[in-house]
mmCIF file of C-alpha atoms in Angstrom:
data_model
loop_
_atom_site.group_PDB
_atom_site.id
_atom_site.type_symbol
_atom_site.label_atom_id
_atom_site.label_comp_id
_atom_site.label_asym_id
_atom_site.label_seq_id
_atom_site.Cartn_x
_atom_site.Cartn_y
_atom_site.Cartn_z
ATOM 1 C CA UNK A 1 0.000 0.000 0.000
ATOM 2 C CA UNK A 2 1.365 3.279 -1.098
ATOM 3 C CA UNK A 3 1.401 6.434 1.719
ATOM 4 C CA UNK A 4 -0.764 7.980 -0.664
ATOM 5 C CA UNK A 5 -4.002 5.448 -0.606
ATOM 6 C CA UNK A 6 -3.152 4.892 3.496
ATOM 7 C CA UNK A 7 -2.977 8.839 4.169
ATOM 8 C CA UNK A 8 -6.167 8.749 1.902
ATOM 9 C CA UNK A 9 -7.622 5.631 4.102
ATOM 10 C CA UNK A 10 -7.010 7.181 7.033
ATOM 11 C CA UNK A 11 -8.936 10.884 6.096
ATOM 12 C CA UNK A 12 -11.675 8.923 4.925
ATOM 13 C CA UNK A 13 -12.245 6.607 8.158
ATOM 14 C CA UNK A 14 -11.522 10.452 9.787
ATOM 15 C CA UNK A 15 -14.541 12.006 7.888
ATOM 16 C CA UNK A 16 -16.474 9.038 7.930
ATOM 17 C CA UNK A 17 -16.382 8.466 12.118
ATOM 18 C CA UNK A 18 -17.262 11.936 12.492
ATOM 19 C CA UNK A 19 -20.116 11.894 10.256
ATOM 20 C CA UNK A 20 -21.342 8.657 11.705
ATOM 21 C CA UNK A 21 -20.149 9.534 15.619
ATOM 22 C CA UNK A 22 -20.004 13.586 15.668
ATOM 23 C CA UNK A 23 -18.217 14.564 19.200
ATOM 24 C CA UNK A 24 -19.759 17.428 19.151
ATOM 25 C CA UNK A 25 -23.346 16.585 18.761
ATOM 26 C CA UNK A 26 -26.142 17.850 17.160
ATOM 27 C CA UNK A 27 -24.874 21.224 15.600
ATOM 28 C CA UNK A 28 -26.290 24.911 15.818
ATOM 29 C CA UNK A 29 -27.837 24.375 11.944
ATOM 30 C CA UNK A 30 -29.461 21.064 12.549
ATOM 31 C CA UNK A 31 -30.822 22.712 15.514
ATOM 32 C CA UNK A 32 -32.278 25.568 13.514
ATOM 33 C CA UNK A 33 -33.686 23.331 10.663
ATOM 34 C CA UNK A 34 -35.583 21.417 13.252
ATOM 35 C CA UNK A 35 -36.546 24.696 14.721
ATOM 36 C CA UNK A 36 -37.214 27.086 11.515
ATOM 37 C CA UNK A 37 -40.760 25.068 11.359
ATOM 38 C CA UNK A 38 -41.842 25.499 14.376
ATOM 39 C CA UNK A 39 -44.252 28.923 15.210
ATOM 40 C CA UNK A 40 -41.121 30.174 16.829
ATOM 41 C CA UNK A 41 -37.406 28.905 16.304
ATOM 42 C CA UNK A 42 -36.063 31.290 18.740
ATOM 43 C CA UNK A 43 -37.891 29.520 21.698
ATOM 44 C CA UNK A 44 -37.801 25.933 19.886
ATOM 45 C CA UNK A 45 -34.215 26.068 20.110
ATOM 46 C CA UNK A 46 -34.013 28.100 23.515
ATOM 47 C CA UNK A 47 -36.262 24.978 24.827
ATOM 48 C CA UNK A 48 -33.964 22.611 23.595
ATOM 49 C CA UNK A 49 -30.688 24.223 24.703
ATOM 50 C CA UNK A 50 -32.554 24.033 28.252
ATOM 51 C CA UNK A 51 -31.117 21.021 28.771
ATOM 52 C CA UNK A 52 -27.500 20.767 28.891
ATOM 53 C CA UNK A 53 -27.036 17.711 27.588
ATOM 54 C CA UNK A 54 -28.450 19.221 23.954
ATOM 55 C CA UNK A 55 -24.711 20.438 23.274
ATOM 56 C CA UNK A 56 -23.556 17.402 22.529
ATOM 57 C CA UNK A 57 -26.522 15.314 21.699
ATOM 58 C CA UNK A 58 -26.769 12.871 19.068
ATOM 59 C CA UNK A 59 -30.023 12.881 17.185
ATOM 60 C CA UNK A 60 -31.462 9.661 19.180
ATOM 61 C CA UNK A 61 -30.297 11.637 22.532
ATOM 62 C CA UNK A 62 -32.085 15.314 20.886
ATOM 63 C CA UNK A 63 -35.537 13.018 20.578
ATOM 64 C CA UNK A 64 -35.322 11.606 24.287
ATOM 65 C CA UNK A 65 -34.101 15.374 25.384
ATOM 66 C CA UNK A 66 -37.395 16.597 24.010
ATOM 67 C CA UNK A 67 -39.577 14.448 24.871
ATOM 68 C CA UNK A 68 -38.137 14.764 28.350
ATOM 69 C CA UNK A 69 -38.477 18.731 28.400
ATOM 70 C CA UNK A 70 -42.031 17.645 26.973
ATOM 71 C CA UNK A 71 -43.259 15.560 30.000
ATOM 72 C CA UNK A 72 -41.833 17.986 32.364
ATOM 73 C CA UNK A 73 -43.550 20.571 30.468
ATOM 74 C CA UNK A 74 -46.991 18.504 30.989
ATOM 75 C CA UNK A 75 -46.684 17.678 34.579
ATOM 76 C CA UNK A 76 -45.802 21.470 35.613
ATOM 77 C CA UNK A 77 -49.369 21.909 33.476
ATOM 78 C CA UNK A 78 -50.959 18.983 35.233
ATOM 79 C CA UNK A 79 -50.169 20.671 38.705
ATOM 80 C CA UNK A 80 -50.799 23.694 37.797
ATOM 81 C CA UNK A 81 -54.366 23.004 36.881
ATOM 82 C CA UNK A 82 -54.962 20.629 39.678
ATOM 83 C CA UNK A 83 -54.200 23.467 41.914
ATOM 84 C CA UNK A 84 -56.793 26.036 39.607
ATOM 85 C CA UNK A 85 -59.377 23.335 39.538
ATOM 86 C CA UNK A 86 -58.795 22.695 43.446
ATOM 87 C CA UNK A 87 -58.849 26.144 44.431
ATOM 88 C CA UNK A 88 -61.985 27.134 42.518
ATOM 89 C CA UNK A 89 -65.188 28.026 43.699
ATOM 90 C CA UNK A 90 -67.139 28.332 40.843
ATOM 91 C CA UNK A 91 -68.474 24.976 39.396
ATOM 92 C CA UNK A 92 -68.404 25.461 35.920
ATOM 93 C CA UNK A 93 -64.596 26.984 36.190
ATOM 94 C CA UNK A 94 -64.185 23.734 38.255
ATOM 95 C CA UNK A 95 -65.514 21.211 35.552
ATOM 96 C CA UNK A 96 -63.609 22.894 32.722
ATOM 97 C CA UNK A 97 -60.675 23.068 34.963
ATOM 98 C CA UNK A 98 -61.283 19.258 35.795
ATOM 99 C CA UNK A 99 -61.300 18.710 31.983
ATOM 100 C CA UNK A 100 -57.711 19.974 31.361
ATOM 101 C CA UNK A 101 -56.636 17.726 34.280
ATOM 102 C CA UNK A 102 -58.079 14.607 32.212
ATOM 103 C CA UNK A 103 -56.947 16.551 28.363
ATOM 104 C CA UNK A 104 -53.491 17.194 31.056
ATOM 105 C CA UNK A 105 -53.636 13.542 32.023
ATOM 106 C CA UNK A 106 -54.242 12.186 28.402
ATOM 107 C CA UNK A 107 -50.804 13.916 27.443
ATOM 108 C CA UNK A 108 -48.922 12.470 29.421
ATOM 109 C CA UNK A 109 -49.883 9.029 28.395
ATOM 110 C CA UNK A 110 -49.394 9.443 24.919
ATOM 111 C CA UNK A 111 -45.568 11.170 25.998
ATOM 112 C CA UNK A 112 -44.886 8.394 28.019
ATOM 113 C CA UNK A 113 -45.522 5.883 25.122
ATOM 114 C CA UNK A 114 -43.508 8.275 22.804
ATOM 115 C CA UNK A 115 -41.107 8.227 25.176
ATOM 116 C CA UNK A 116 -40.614 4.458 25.188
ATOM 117 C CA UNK A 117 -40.818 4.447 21.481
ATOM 118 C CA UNK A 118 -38.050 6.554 21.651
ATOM 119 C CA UNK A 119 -35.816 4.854 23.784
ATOM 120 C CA UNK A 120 -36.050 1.513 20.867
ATOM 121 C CA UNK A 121 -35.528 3.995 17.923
ATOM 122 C CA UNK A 122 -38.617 3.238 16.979
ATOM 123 C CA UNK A 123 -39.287 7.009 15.604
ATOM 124 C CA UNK A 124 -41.657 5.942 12.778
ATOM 125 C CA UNK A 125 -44.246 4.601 15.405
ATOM 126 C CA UNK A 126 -44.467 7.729 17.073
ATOM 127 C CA UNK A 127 -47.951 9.471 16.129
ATOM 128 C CA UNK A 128 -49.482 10.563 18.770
ATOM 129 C CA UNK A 129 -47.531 14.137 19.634
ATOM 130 C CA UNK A 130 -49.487 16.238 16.925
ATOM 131 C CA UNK A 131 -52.623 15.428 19.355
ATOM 132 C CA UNK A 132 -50.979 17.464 22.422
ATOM 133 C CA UNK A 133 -51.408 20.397 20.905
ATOM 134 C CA UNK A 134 -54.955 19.623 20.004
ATOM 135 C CA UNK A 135 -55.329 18.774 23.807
ATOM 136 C CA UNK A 136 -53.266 21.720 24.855
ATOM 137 C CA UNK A 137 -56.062 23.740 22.592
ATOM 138 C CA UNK A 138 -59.016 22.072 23.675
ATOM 139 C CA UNK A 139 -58.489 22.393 27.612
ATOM 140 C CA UNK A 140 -57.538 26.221 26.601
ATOM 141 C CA UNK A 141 -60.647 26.823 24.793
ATOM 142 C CA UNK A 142 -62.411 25.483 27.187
ATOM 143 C CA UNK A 143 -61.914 28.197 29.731
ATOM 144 C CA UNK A 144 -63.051 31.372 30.137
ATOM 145 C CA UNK A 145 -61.018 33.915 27.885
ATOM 146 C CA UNK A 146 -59.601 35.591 31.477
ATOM 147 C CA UNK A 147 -58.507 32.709 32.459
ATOM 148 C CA UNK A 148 -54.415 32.829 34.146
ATOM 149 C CA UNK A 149 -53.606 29.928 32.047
ATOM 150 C CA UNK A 150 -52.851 31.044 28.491
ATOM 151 C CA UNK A 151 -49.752 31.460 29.561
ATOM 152 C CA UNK A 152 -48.789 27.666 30.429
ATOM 153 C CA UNK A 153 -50.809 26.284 27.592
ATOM 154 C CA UNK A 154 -48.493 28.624 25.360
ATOM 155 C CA UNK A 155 -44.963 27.133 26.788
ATOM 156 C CA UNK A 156 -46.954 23.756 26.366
ATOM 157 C CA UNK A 157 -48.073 24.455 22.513
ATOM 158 C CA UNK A 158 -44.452 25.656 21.887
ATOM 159 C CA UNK A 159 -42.727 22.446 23.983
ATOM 160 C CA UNK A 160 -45.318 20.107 22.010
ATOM 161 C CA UNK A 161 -43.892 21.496 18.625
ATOM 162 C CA UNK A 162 -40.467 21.492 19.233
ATOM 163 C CA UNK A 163 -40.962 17.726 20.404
ATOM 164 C CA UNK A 164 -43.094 16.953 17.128
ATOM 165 C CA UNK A 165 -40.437 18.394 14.829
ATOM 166 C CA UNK A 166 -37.341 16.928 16.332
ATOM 167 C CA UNK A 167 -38.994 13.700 16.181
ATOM 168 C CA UNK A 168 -40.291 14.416 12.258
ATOM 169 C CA UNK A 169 -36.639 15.047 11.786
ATOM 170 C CA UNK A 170 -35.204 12.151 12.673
ATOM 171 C CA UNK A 171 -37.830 10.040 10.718
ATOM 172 C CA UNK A 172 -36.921 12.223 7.756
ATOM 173 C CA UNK A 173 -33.010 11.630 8.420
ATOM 174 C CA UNK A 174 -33.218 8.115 9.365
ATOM 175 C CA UNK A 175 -35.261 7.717 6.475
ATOM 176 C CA UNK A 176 -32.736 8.953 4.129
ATOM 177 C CA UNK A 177 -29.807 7.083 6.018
ATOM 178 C CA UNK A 178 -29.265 3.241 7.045
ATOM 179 C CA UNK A 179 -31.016 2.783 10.329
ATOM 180 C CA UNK A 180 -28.139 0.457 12.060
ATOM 181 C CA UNK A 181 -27.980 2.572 15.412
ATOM 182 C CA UNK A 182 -27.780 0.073 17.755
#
């Protein structure tokens, strides 16, 4: 073997391991395609980099990351409208309130599932994330328009689409690339 082909062996295992086993994880422009199609990209990615682990997250770790950041994101919710519903007086407040616990409750089911689909890089048989933020919407519509909570079901809309689009990104990259992960 000549120097030539081994110096040219060499920079292509180089290239190659890097490609296949970046060090430095998921970088600032995969980040902001994921992001760019959510409503905004500036909070998408501020969500994400929430959790330290995002700098140097591979794109299984990103999905678990924000579907993590998710479920946190739904049990704050939960909580929070345990305590509205709880602390209410009036009983129509209190039924819609005790609606969002069960829309609240239904979430975090189907995050839970995603979660473990997740985990066996099994990103094709996650579906169910586009119908938090129909639950998100539906527990906020249900209440009247002064109601404190637009404000958590906003951070939960926003969470919900960051998870949705990391997780349509990876189908759309694993789709494009062999999916030997394990």
């Amino acid at each position: 073997m000549s120097a030539f082909t081994f110096v040219a062996s060499v920079s292509i295992l180089l290239v190659a391991s890097v490609i296949i086993f970046p060090s430095n994880g998921v970088t600032e422009d995969i980040l902001a395609a994921i992001c760019s199609q959510t409503q905004n990209q500036e909070t998408c990615e501020a969500i994400l980099e929430s959790d330290p682990r995002t700098s140097s997250a591979d794109l299984p770790l990103l999905s678990l990351i924000s579907l993590e950041l998710l479920s946190k994101q739904a049990d704050k919710n939960h909580n929070s409208f345990v305590q509205f519903r709880d602390n209410s007086t009036d009983p129509d407040l209190k039924r819609s309130l005790g609606d969002c616990v069960t829309d609240y409750n239904d979430m975090r089911g189907k995050i839970k599932v995603a979660h473990q689909l997740s985990q066996k890089r099994q990103y094709r048989r996650i579906l169910e994330l586009g119908q938090l933020i129909k639950l998100a919407y539906n527990c906020e519509n249900g209440l009247p328009s002064n109601s404190p909570t637009s404000g958590i079901t906003e951070t939960m809309l926003l969470t919900s689409q960051t998870a949705v689009y990391v997780n349509q990104f990876l189908i759309t990259y694993f789709s494009q690339k062999p999916l030997n992960l394990v």
